[in-house]
mmCIF file of C-alpha atoms and ligand atoms in Angstrom:
data_model
loop_
_atom_site.group_PDB
_atom_site.id
_atom_site.type_symbol
_atom_site.label_atom_id
_atom_site.label_comp_id
_atom_site.label_asym_id
_atom_site.label_seq_id
_atom_site.Cartn_x
_atom_site.Cartn_y
_atom_site.Cartn_z
ATOM 1 C CA MET A 1 0.000 0.096 -0.064
ATOM 2 C CA ILE A 2 1.424 3.394 -0.840
ATOM 3 C CA LYS A 3 1.395 5.689 2.072
ATOM 4 C CA ARG A 4 0.605 8.901 0.416
ATOM 5 C CA TRP A 5 0.694 11.173 3.533
ATOM 6 C CA ARG A 6 4.532 10.958 3.086
ATOM 7 C CA TYR A 7 4.334 13.859 0.335
ATOM 8 C CA LEU A 8 2.728 16.394 2.801
ATOM 9 C CA LYS A 9 5.198 18.118 4.594
ATOM 10 C CA GLN A 10 3.639 20.957 6.361
ATOM 11 C CA ILE A 11 0.024 22.140 7.010
ATOM 12 C CA ALA A 12 -1.401 25.310 8.703
ATOM 13 C CA ILE A 13 -4.249 25.928 10.958
ATOM 14 C CA VAL A 14 -6.260 29.131 10.973
ATOM 15 C CA THR A 15 -9.520 29.962 13.252
ATOM 16 C CA SER A 16 -11.878 32.326 11.556
ATOM 17 C CA GLY A 17 -15.229 34.086 12.236
ATOM 18 C CA GLY A 18 -16.792 33.905 15.874
ATOM 19 C CA ASP A 19 -14.906 31.704 18.216
ATOM 20 C CA ALA A 20 -16.533 28.627 19.459
ATOM 21 C CA PRO A 21 -15.864 26.479 22.640
ATOM 22 C CA GLY A 22 -13.780 23.330 21.329
ATOM 23 C CA MET A 23 -11.757 25.363 18.841
ATOM 24 C CA ASN A 24 -8.599 24.790 20.694
ATOM 25 C CA ALA A 25 -9.420 21.145 21.151
ATOM 26 C CA ALA A 26 -9.546 20.877 17.413
ATOM 27 C CA ILE A 27 -6.179 22.872 17.091
ATOM 28 C CA ARG A 28 -4.636 20.246 19.513
ATOM 29 C CA ALA A 29 -6.208 17.308 17.596
ATOM 30 C CA ILE A 30 -5.046 18.571 14.310
ATOM 31 C CA VAL A 31 -1.428 19.283 15.343
ATOM 32 C CA ARG A 32 -0.952 15.877 17.287
ATOM 33 C CA SER A 33 -2.490 13.938 14.433
ATOM 34 C CA ALA A 34 -0.198 15.802 11.942
ATOM 35 C CA TYR A 35 2.905 15.028 13.960
ATOM 36 C CA SER A 36 2.077 11.372 14.247
ATOM 37 C CA LYS A 37 2.187 11.256 10.585
ATOM 38 C CA ASN A 38 5.584 13.528 10.425
ATOM 39 C CA ILE A 39 3.552 16.635 9.022
ATOM 40 C CA LYS A 40 4.671 19.827 10.660
ATOM 41 C CA ALA A 41 2.047 22.705 11.631
ATOM 42 C CA LEU A 42 1.870 26.396 11.543
ATOM 43 C CA GLY A 43 -0.782 28.418 12.961
ATOM 44 C CA PHE A 44 -1.921 31.500 11.319
ATOM 45 C CA LEU A 45 -2.894 34.230 13.816
ATOM 46 C CA ARG A 46 -6.253 36.511 14.157
ATOM 47 C CA GLY A 47 -8.192 34.670 11.393
ATOM 48 C CA TRP A 48 -7.768 35.597 7.508
ATOM 49 C CA LYS A 49 -5.887 38.764 8.662
ATOM 50 C CA GLY A 50 -3.039 36.219 9.600
ATOM 51 C CA LEU A 51 -2.792 34.926 6.083
ATOM 52 C CA ILE A 52 -2.834 38.287 4.606
ATOM 53 C CA THR A 53 -0.221 39.829 7.094
ATOM 54 C CA ASN A 54 1.731 36.581 7.110
ATOM 55 C CA THR A 55 1.673 36.294 10.848
ATOM 56 C CA HIS A 56 1.974 32.889 12.024
ATOM 57 C CA ARG A 57 3.558 30.773 14.773
ATOM 58 C CA THR A 58 5.119 27.299 14.641
ATOM 59 C CA LEU A 59 2.756 24.758 16.484
ATOM 60 C CA THR A 60 4.115 21.500 17.907
ATOM 61 C CA PRO A 61 2.504 18.682 20.108
ATOM 62 C CA ARG A 62 3.994 20.566 23.238
ATOM 63 C CA SER A 63 2.950 24.003 22.219
ATOM 64 C CA VAL A 64 -0.482 22.796 22.127
ATOM 65 C CA GLY A 65 -0.568 21.416 25.599
ATOM 66 C CA GLY A 66 -2.898 22.544 28.195
ATOM 67 C CA ILE A 67 -5.333 24.117 25.778
ATOM 68 C CA LEU A 68 -7.869 21.095 25.487
ATOM 69 C CA HIS A 69 -10.132 22.366 28.013
ATOM 70 C CA LEU A 70 -10.083 26.152 27.158
ATOM 71 C CA GLY A 71 -12.565 28.140 25.392
ATOM 72 C CA GLY A 72 -11.878 30.599 22.624
ATOM 73 C CA THR A 73 -8.923 30.145 20.416
ATOM 74 C CA VAL A 74 -5.318 30.462 21.092
ATOM 75 C CA LEU A 75 -4.731 31.348 17.452
ATOM 76 C CA ASN A 76 -7.070 34.398 18.027
ATOM 77 C CA THR A 77 -9.860 35.069 15.355
ATOM 78 C CA SER A 78 -11.475 37.869 13.272
ATOM 79 C CA ARG A 79 -13.958 38.737 10.735
ATOM 80 C CA SER A 80 -11.874 40.095 7.997
ATOM 81 C CA GLN A 81 -13.352 42.451 5.309
ATOM 82 C CA LEU A 82 -10.479 42.248 3.212
ATOM 83 C CA PHE A 83 -10.716 38.630 2.752
ATOM 84 C CA LYS A 84 -13.781 39.348 0.814
ATOM 85 C CA ARG A 85 -11.661 41.186 -1.823
ATOM 86 C CA GLN A 86 -9.656 39.628 -4.560
ATOM 87 C CA ASP A 87 -6.406 41.243 -3.434
ATOM 88 C CA GLY A 88 -6.880 39.778 -0.020
ATOM 89 C CA ILE A 89 -7.227 36.365 -1.459
ATOM 90 C CA THR A 90 -4.109 36.998 -3.712
ATOM 91 C CA GLN A 91 -2.149 37.837 -0.731
ATOM 92 C CA ALA A 92 -3.303 34.876 1.353
ATOM 93 C CA SER A 93 -2.461 32.508 -1.425
ATOM 94 C CA LYS A 94 1.228 33.965 -1.591
ATOM 95 C CA THR A 95 1.471 33.593 2.093
ATOM 96 C CA LEU A 96 0.522 29.932 1.656
ATOM 97 C CA VAL A 97 3.313 29.573 -1.126
ATOM 98 C CA SER A 98 6.010 31.464 0.573
ATOM 99 C CA ASN A 99 5.628 29.262 3.831
ATOM 100 C CA ASN A 100 5.605 25.931 1.954
ATOM 101 C CA VAL A 101 2.123 25.066 3.160
ATOM 102 C CA ASP A 102 0.674 21.920 1.644
ATOM 103 C CA GLY A 103 -2.536 21.894 3.381
ATOM 104 C CA LEU A 104 -4.742 24.417 5.198
ATOM 105 C CA VAL A 105 -7.103 23.547 7.679
ATOM 106 C CA VAL A 106 -9.797 26.164 8.353
ATOM 107 C CA ILE A 107 -11.680 26.042 11.620
ATOM 108 C CA GLY A 108 -14.934 28.248 11.294
ATOM 109 C CA GLY A 109 -18.457 28.512 10.472
ATOM 110 C CA ASP A 110 -20.166 29.096 7.023
ATOM 111 C CA GLY A 111 -18.655 32.626 6.658
ATOM 112 C CA SER A 112 -15.349 31.271 7.030
ATOM 113 C CA PHE A 113 -16.103 28.341 4.546
ATOM 114 C CA ARG A 114 -17.210 30.873 1.945
ATOM 115 C CA GLY A 115 -13.673 32.642 2.317
ATOM 116 C CA ALA A 116 -11.999 29.079 2.101
ATOM 117 C CA LEU A 117 -13.762 28.171 -1.020
ATOM 118 C CA GLU A 118 -12.703 31.314 -2.748
ATOM 119 C CA LEU A 119 -9.164 30.981 -1.569
ATOM 120 C CA SER A 120 -9.153 27.092 -2.776
ATOM 121 C CA ARG A 121 -9.865 28.463 -6.078
ATOM 122 C CA ARG A 122 -6.745 30.682 -6.486
ATOM 123 C CA THR A 123 -4.272 28.238 -4.326
ATOM 124 C CA ASN A 124 -2.668 24.784 -5.029
ATOM 125 C CA THR A 125 -2.645 24.342 -1.130
ATOM 126 C CA LEU A 126 -5.149 21.814 -0.233
ATOM 127 C CA ILE A 127 -7.835 23.217 1.910
ATOM 128 C CA VAL A 128 -10.212 21.379 4.338
ATOM 129 C CA GLY A 129 -12.853 23.093 6.711
ATOM 130 C CA VAL A 130 -13.473 22.138 10.291
ATOM 131 C CA PRO A 131 -16.989 23.295 11.287
ATOM 132 C CA ALA A 132 -16.832 25.257 14.534
ATOM 133 C CA THR A 133 -19.764 27.771 15.310
ATOM 134 C CA ILE A 134 -22.425 27.932 18.225
ATOM 135 C CA ASP A 135 -24.730 28.546 15.422
ATOM 136 C CA ASN A 136 -24.729 25.062 14.324
ATOM 137 C CA ASP A 137 -25.774 26.466 10.823
ATOM 138 C CA VAL A 138 -23.223 24.730 8.518
ATOM 139 C CA SER A 139 -24.714 22.462 5.876
ATOM 140 C CA GLY A 140 -23.226 19.092 5.466
ATOM 141 C CA THR A 141 -22.868 18.428 9.388
ATOM 142 C CA GLU A 142 -25.496 17.589 11.919
ATOM 143 C CA GLU A 143 -23.390 19.330 14.565
ATOM 144 C CA THR A 144 -20.703 21.737 14.760
ATOM 145 C CA ILE A 145 -17.863 22.252 17.508
ATOM 146 C CA GLY A 146 -19.136 24.422 20.067
ATOM 147 C CA PHE A 147 -22.813 24.047 19.677
ATOM 148 C CA ASP A 148 -23.313 21.535 22.814
ATOM 149 C CA THR A 149 -21.354 23.787 24.962
ATOM 150 C CA ALA A 150 -23.490 26.692 24.013
ATOM 151 C CA VAL A 151 -26.563 24.947 24.369
ATOM 152 C CA ASN A 152 -25.277 23.949 27.894
ATOM 153 C CA THR A 153 -24.519 27.493 28.694
ATOM 154 C CA ALA A 154 -27.660 28.773 27.654
ATOM 155 C CA MET A 155 -29.713 26.170 29.370
ATOM 156 C CA ALA A 156 -27.900 26.746 32.577
ATOM 157 C CA GLU A 157 -28.743 30.404 32.502
ATOM 158 C CA ILE A 158 -32.356 29.817 31.625
ATOM 159 C CA ASP A 159 -32.767 27.642 34.475
ATOM 160 C CA LYS A 160 -31.427 30.171 36.906
ATOM 161 C CA ILE A 161 -33.995 32.812 35.139
ATOM 162 C CA ARG A 162 -36.721 30.113 35.454
ATOM 163 C CA ASP A 163 -36.292 30.360 39.413
ATOM 164 C CA THR A 164 -37.062 34.144 39.457
ATOM 165 C CA ALA A 165 -39.615 33.875 36.772
ATOM 166 C CA ILE A 166 -41.459 31.257 39.124
ATOM 167 C CA SER A 167 -40.858 33.315 42.513
ATOM 168 C CA HIS A 168 -42.309 36.673 40.740
ATOM 169 C CA GLU A 169 -44.760 34.776 38.620
ATOM 170 C CA ARG A 170 -43.495 36.622 35.376
ATOM 171 C CA LEU A 171 -43.179 35.723 31.666
ATOM 172 C CA PHE A 172 -39.563 36.005 30.411
ATOM 173 C CA ILE A 173 -38.630 36.362 26.820
ATOM 174 C CA ILE A 174 -34.765 35.017 26.724
ATOM 175 C CA GLU A 175 -33.010 35.965 23.290
ATOM 176 C CA VAL A 176 -30.163 33.505 22.400
ATOM 177 C CA MET A 177 -27.715 33.752 19.620
ATOM 178 C CA GLY A 178 -27.728 32.137 16.279
ATOM 179 C CA ARG A 179 -27.516 35.088 13.598
ATOM 180 C CA LYS A 180 -30.233 34.505 11.350
ATOM 181 C CA ARG A 181 -30.781 30.718 12.102
ATOM 182 C CA GLY A 182 -32.656 29.186 15.060
ATOM 183 C CA PHE A 183 -30.787 25.891 15.710
ATOM 184 C CA LEU A 184 -29.495 27.091 18.895
ATOM 185 C CA ALA A 185 -33.027 28.442 20.068
ATOM 186 C CA ALA A 186 -34.826 25.426 19.135
ATOM 187 C CA THR A 187 -32.529 23.084 20.973
ATOM 188 C CA VAL A 188 -32.114 25.414 23.962
ATOM 189 C CA GLY A 189 -35.791 25.943 24.055
ATOM 190 C CA LEU A 190 -36.618 22.227 24.157
ATOM 191 C CA VAL A 191 -34.121 21.181 26.863
ATOM 192 C CA ALA A 192 -34.939 24.271 28.900
ATOM 193 C CA GLY A 193 -38.756 23.430 28.801
ATOM 194 C CA ALA A 194 -39.616 26.724 27.247
ATOM 195 C CA GLU A 195 -43.332 27.389 26.825
ATOM 196 C CA VAL A 196 -42.876 29.232 23.479
ATOM 197 C CA ILE A 197 -39.811 29.006 20.996
ATOM 198 C CA LEU A 198 -39.500 31.492 18.296
ATOM 199 C CA VAL A 199 -37.082 30.842 15.240
ATOM 200 C CA PRO A 200 -36.456 32.892 12.151
ATOM 201 C CA GLU A 201 -37.458 29.790 10.069
ATOM 202 C CA MET A 202 -41.023 30.335 11.097
ATOM 203 C CA LYS A 203 -42.872 33.364 10.755
ATOM 204 C CA LEU A 204 -43.886 34.887 14.036
ATOM 205 C CA ASP A 205 -47.616 34.628 14.567
ATOM 206 C CA ARG A 206 -48.383 37.092 17.340
ATOM 207 C CA GLU A 207 -51.829 35.802 17.876
ATOM 208 C CA VAL A 208 -50.747 32.153 18.600
ATOM 209 C CA VAL A 209 -48.080 33.284 21.161
ATOM 210 C CA PHE A 210 -50.654 35.380 22.907
ATOM 211 C CA GLN A 211 -53.069 32.623 22.943
ATOM 212 C CA THR A 212 -50.759 30.029 24.044
ATOM 213 C CA LEU A 213 -49.655 32.354 26.955
ATOM 214 C CA LYS A 214 -53.271 32.870 27.847
ATOM 215 C CA GLU A 215 -54.099 29.314 27.722
ATOM 216 C CA ASN A 216 -51.108 28.534 30.041
ATOM 217 C CA ALA A 217 -52.421 30.965 32.558
ATOM 218 C CA ALA A 218 -55.921 29.558 32.491
ATOM 219 C CA LYS A 219 -54.595 26.146 33.208
ATOM 220 C CA GLY A 220 -52.790 27.537 36.207
ATOM 221 C CA LYS A 221 -49.249 28.309 34.839
ATOM 222 C CA LYS A 222 -48.220 31.538 36.608
ATOM 223 C CA SER A 223 -44.860 31.974 34.873
ATOM 224 C CA GLY A 224 -43.356 31.197 31.511
ATOM 225 C CA ILE A 225 -40.099 31.166 29.561
ATOM 226 C CA ILE A 226 -40.243 32.296 25.679
ATOM 227 C CA VAL A 227 -36.781 31.417 24.052
ATOM 228 C CA ALA A 228 -36.353 33.803 20.923
ATOM 229 C CA ALA A 229 -33.463 33.533 18.477
ATOM 230 C CA GLU A 230 -31.732 36.693 18.031
ATOM 231 C CA GLY A 231 -32.698 36.622 14.213
ATOM 232 C CA VAL A 232 -36.486 37.142 15.380
ATOM 233 C CA GLU A 233 -37.913 40.402 15.303
ATOM 234 C CA ASP A 234 -37.447 42.974 17.966
ATOM 235 C CA THR A 235 -37.852 41.276 21.327
ATOM 236 C CA ALA A 236 -38.441 44.308 23.334
ATOM 237 C CA GLU A 237 -41.531 45.299 21.292
ATOM 238 C CA LEU A 238 -42.699 41.884 21.622
ATOM 239 C CA ALA A 239 -42.292 41.841 25.441
ATOM 240 C CA LYS A 240 -44.256 45.137 25.588
ATOM 241 C CA GLU A 241 -47.133 43.550 23.445
ATOM 242 C CA ILE A 242 -47.122 40.345 25.246
ATOM 243 C CA GLU A 243 -47.700 42.234 28.543
ATOM 244 C CA SER A 244 -50.491 44.252 27.329
ATOM 245 C CA GLU A 245 -52.155 41.517 25.584
ATOM 246 C CA THR A 246 -51.877 38.924 28.579
ATOM 247 C CA GLY A 247 -51.707 41.343 31.581
ATOM 248 C CA ALA A 248 -48.728 39.437 32.789
ATOM 249 C CA GLU A 249 -45.519 40.955 33.832
ATOM 250 C CA VAL A 250 -42.981 40.484 31.363
ATOM 251 C CA ARG A 251 -39.022 40.881 31.425
ATOM 252 C CA ARG A 252 -36.610 40.376 28.699
ATOM 253 C CA SER A 253 -32.847 38.927 29.176
ATOM 254 C CA ILE A 254 -30.419 38.933 26.283
ATOM 255 C CA LEU A 255 -27.864 35.880 26.930
ATOM 256 C CA GLY A 256 -25.378 37.357 24.496
ATOM 257 C CA TYR A 257 -21.761 36.548 24.175
ATOM 258 C CA ALA A 258 -21.303 34.527 27.407
ATOM 259 C CA GLN A 259 -22.854 31.712 25.047
ATOM 260 C CA ARG A 260 -19.555 31.713 22.909
ATOM 261 C CA GLY A 261 -17.152 31.213 26.057
ATOM 262 C CA GLY A 262 -16.479 28.658 28.566
ATOM 263 C CA ASN A 263 -15.063 25.336 28.655
ATOM 264 C CA PRO A 264 -16.048 23.030 25.841
ATOM 265 C CA THR A 265 -18.353 20.257 27.062
ATOM 266 C CA ALA A 266 -17.246 16.534 26.685
ATOM 267 C CA ARG A 267 -19.338 16.587 23.411
ATOM 268 C CA SER A 268 -17.680 19.535 22.027
ATOM 269 C CA ARG A 269 -14.019 18.032 22.754
ATOM 270 C CA LEU A 270 -14.816 14.718 21.482
ATOM 271 C CA LEU A 271 -16.403 16.222 18.046
ATOM 272 C CA ALA A 272 -13.266 18.518 17.932
ATOM 273 C CA SER A 273 -10.916 15.583 18.225
ATOM 274 C CA LEU A 274 -12.584 13.462 15.814
ATOM 275 C CA PHE A 275 -13.046 16.321 13.290
ATOM 276 C CA GLY A 276 -9.363 17.437 13.636
ATOM 277 C CA GLU A 277 -8.067 13.710 12.943
ATOM 278 C CA LYS A 278 -10.235 13.458 10.107
ATOM 279 C CA ALA A 279 -9.068 16.671 8.667
ATOM 280 C CA VAL A 280 -5.579 15.642 8.842
ATOM 281 C CA GLU A 281 -6.203 12.231 7.314
ATOM 282 C CA THR A 282 -8.199 14.027 4.545
ATOM 283 C CA LEU A 283 -5.149 16.151 3.824
ATOM 284 C CA ALA A 284 -2.713 13.221 4.325
ATOM 285 C CA MET A 285 -4.847 11.463 1.279
ATOM 286 C CA GLU A 286 -4.053 14.712 -0.730
ATOM 287 C CA ASN A 287 -7.853 15.599 -0.928
ATOM 288 C CA GLY A 288 -8.807 19.255 -0.522
ATOM 289 C CA GLY A 289 -11.789 21.301 -1.277
ATOM 290 C CA SER A 290 -13.977 19.676 1.580
ATOM 291 C CA LEU A 291 -15.085 20.001 4.910
ATOM 292 C CA VAL A 292 -15.309 17.279 7.587
ATOM 293 C CA GLY A 293 -18.707 16.634 9.128
ATOM 294 C CA LEU A 294 -20.924 14.491 11.334
ATOM 295 C CA GLN A 295 -23.682 12.665 9.549
ATOM 296 C CA LYS A 296 -25.684 9.731 11.279
ATOM 297 C CA GLY A 297 -22.933 9.174 13.725
ATOM 298 C CA GLU A 298 -20.058 8.841 11.008
ATOM 299 C CA ILE A 299 -17.238 11.333 10.452
ATOM 300 C CA VAL A 300 -17.520 12.304 6.805
ATOM 301 C CA ASN A 301 -16.222 14.710 4.125
ATOM 302 C CA VAL A 302 -18.435 17.004 2.490
ATOM 303 C CA ALA A 303 -17.561 19.157 -0.653
ATOM 304 C CA LEU A 304 -17.049 22.572 0.245
ATOM 305 C CA ASP A 305 -18.733 24.306 -2.646
ATOM 306 C CA LYS A 306 -21.955 21.961 -2.014
ATOM 307 C CA SER A 307 -21.859 23.252 1.774
ATOM 308 C CA CYS A 308 -21.601 26.765 0.738
ATOM 309 C CA ARG A 309 -24.407 26.722 -1.542
ATOM 310 C CA THR A 310 -26.593 24.609 0.700
ATOM 311 C CA SER A 311 -28.769 26.059 3.565
ATOM 312 C CA LYS A 312 -29.068 23.725 6.427
ATOM 313 C CA ARG A 313 -32.392 22.614 7.165
ATOM 314 C CA LEU A 314 -34.049 23.224 10.665
ATOM 315 C CA ASP A 315 -36.036 20.294 11.860
ATOM 316 C CA LEU A 316 -39.162 21.931 13.252
ATOM 317 C CA ASN A 317 -40.059 18.814 15.115
ATOM 318 C CA ALA A 318 -38.270 20.124 18.254
ATOM 319 C CA LEU A 319 -40.518 22.903 18.276
ATOM 320 C CA LYS A 320 -43.489 20.711 18.222
ATOM 321 C CA LEU A 321 -42.110 18.497 20.985
ATOM 322 C CA ALA A 322 -41.283 21.297 23.101
ATOM 323 C CA ALA A 323 -44.775 22.770 22.564
ATOM 324 C CA THR A 324 -46.291 19.259 23.586
ATOM 325 C CA LEU A 325 -43.781 18.885 26.447
ATOM 326 C CA ALA A 326 -44.609 22.414 27.881
ATOM 327 C CA THR A 327 -48.497 22.066 28.159
HETATM 328 O O1 F6P F 1 -21.600 33.142 14.698
HETATM 329 C C1 F6P F 1 -21.653 33.198 15.815
HETATM 330 C C2 F6P F 1 -22.248 34.467 16.470
HETATM 331 O O2 F6P F 1 -22.171 34.463 17.928
HETATM 332 C C3 F6P F 1 -23.729 34.552 16.353
HETATM 333 O O3 F6P F 1 -24.483 33.749 16.932
HETATM 334 C C4 F6P F 1 -23.882 36.074 16.412
HETATM 335 O O4 F6P F 1 -24.789 36.629 15.787
HETATM 336 C C5 F6P F 1 -22.592 36.500 15.786
HETATM 337 O O5 F6P F 1 -21.663 35.637 15.928
HETATM 338 C C6 F6P F 1 -22.041 37.879 16.618
HETATM 339 O O6 F6P F 1 -20.886 38.419 15.817
HETATM 340 P P1 F6P F 1 -19.638 39.209 16.294
HETATM 341 O O7 F6P F 1 -18.769 38.486 16.913
HETATM 342 O O8 F6P F 1 -19.309 39.719 14.990
HETATM 343 O O9 F6P F 1 -20.301 40.074 17.226
#
């Protein structure tokens, strides 16, 4: 058998876009998997900016020690506007050549992968994506690194808010992240026992929300939790409307950036380790233009261009189940 990985001498890693808990676990897995195949590793700093400015550091099995359990990314990250321009991409591709980078692993979300796709069209360096975003909105994988941690963080916060909601007999609208998608809201809403879940994928029907809350009150429910994705319309306005329609006291709470930080859960670390290993294996087989993903329990490769042009479908059954269980 020909061990083709012998041809690959050096790979690079970049973390890009919003950070997600487990990115460090992925960096560790990639570096150590690479070294086990005699492949060296570089880390570009501050997302795509590092490729444009040629800012990097050498990564070794020792230098990635002690980071497995840390949130954020030791390589730092950014959202680079320059990378959306042709000159930015050209510069990045020159950086890869000048540093003898045979393969690049991009750890990030869908925006990062659109950048990766553009770059892959302008370079001979093999590129593989590792999905990491709390939004879980990358097409081609059932789950992204960091999603489970964010779900747990948001659930823990909502559990606390539930205490005060019950004590004061109030309704709470709790806004969770997710940009324009409702993956986080749907899962968090289900596991936190929300009475109502609002996601951008479903048109907000105010009458249904008022009706549900009024019925709950009639059944004896004196408090309630409404989980709303940030991509849903103005929740401050909605809180006022609910107050005037139901007569209940309503408060709003925005969970914000805490959802993006903290130590990754076991599940996020496991996914990061499996994705990291698969990314290196993919490059070692001299395959690029793909991302790694989780499908039906298997770690698979997905074409980068297909992932970028497909929108991931939100399973609305979670909302139906949450509604049934919150009666
Ligand atoms: O994509 C992750 C995410 O945290 C979204 O949920 C949120 O809308 C966005 O990033 C915030 O972006 P920024 O870091 O640019 O404020």
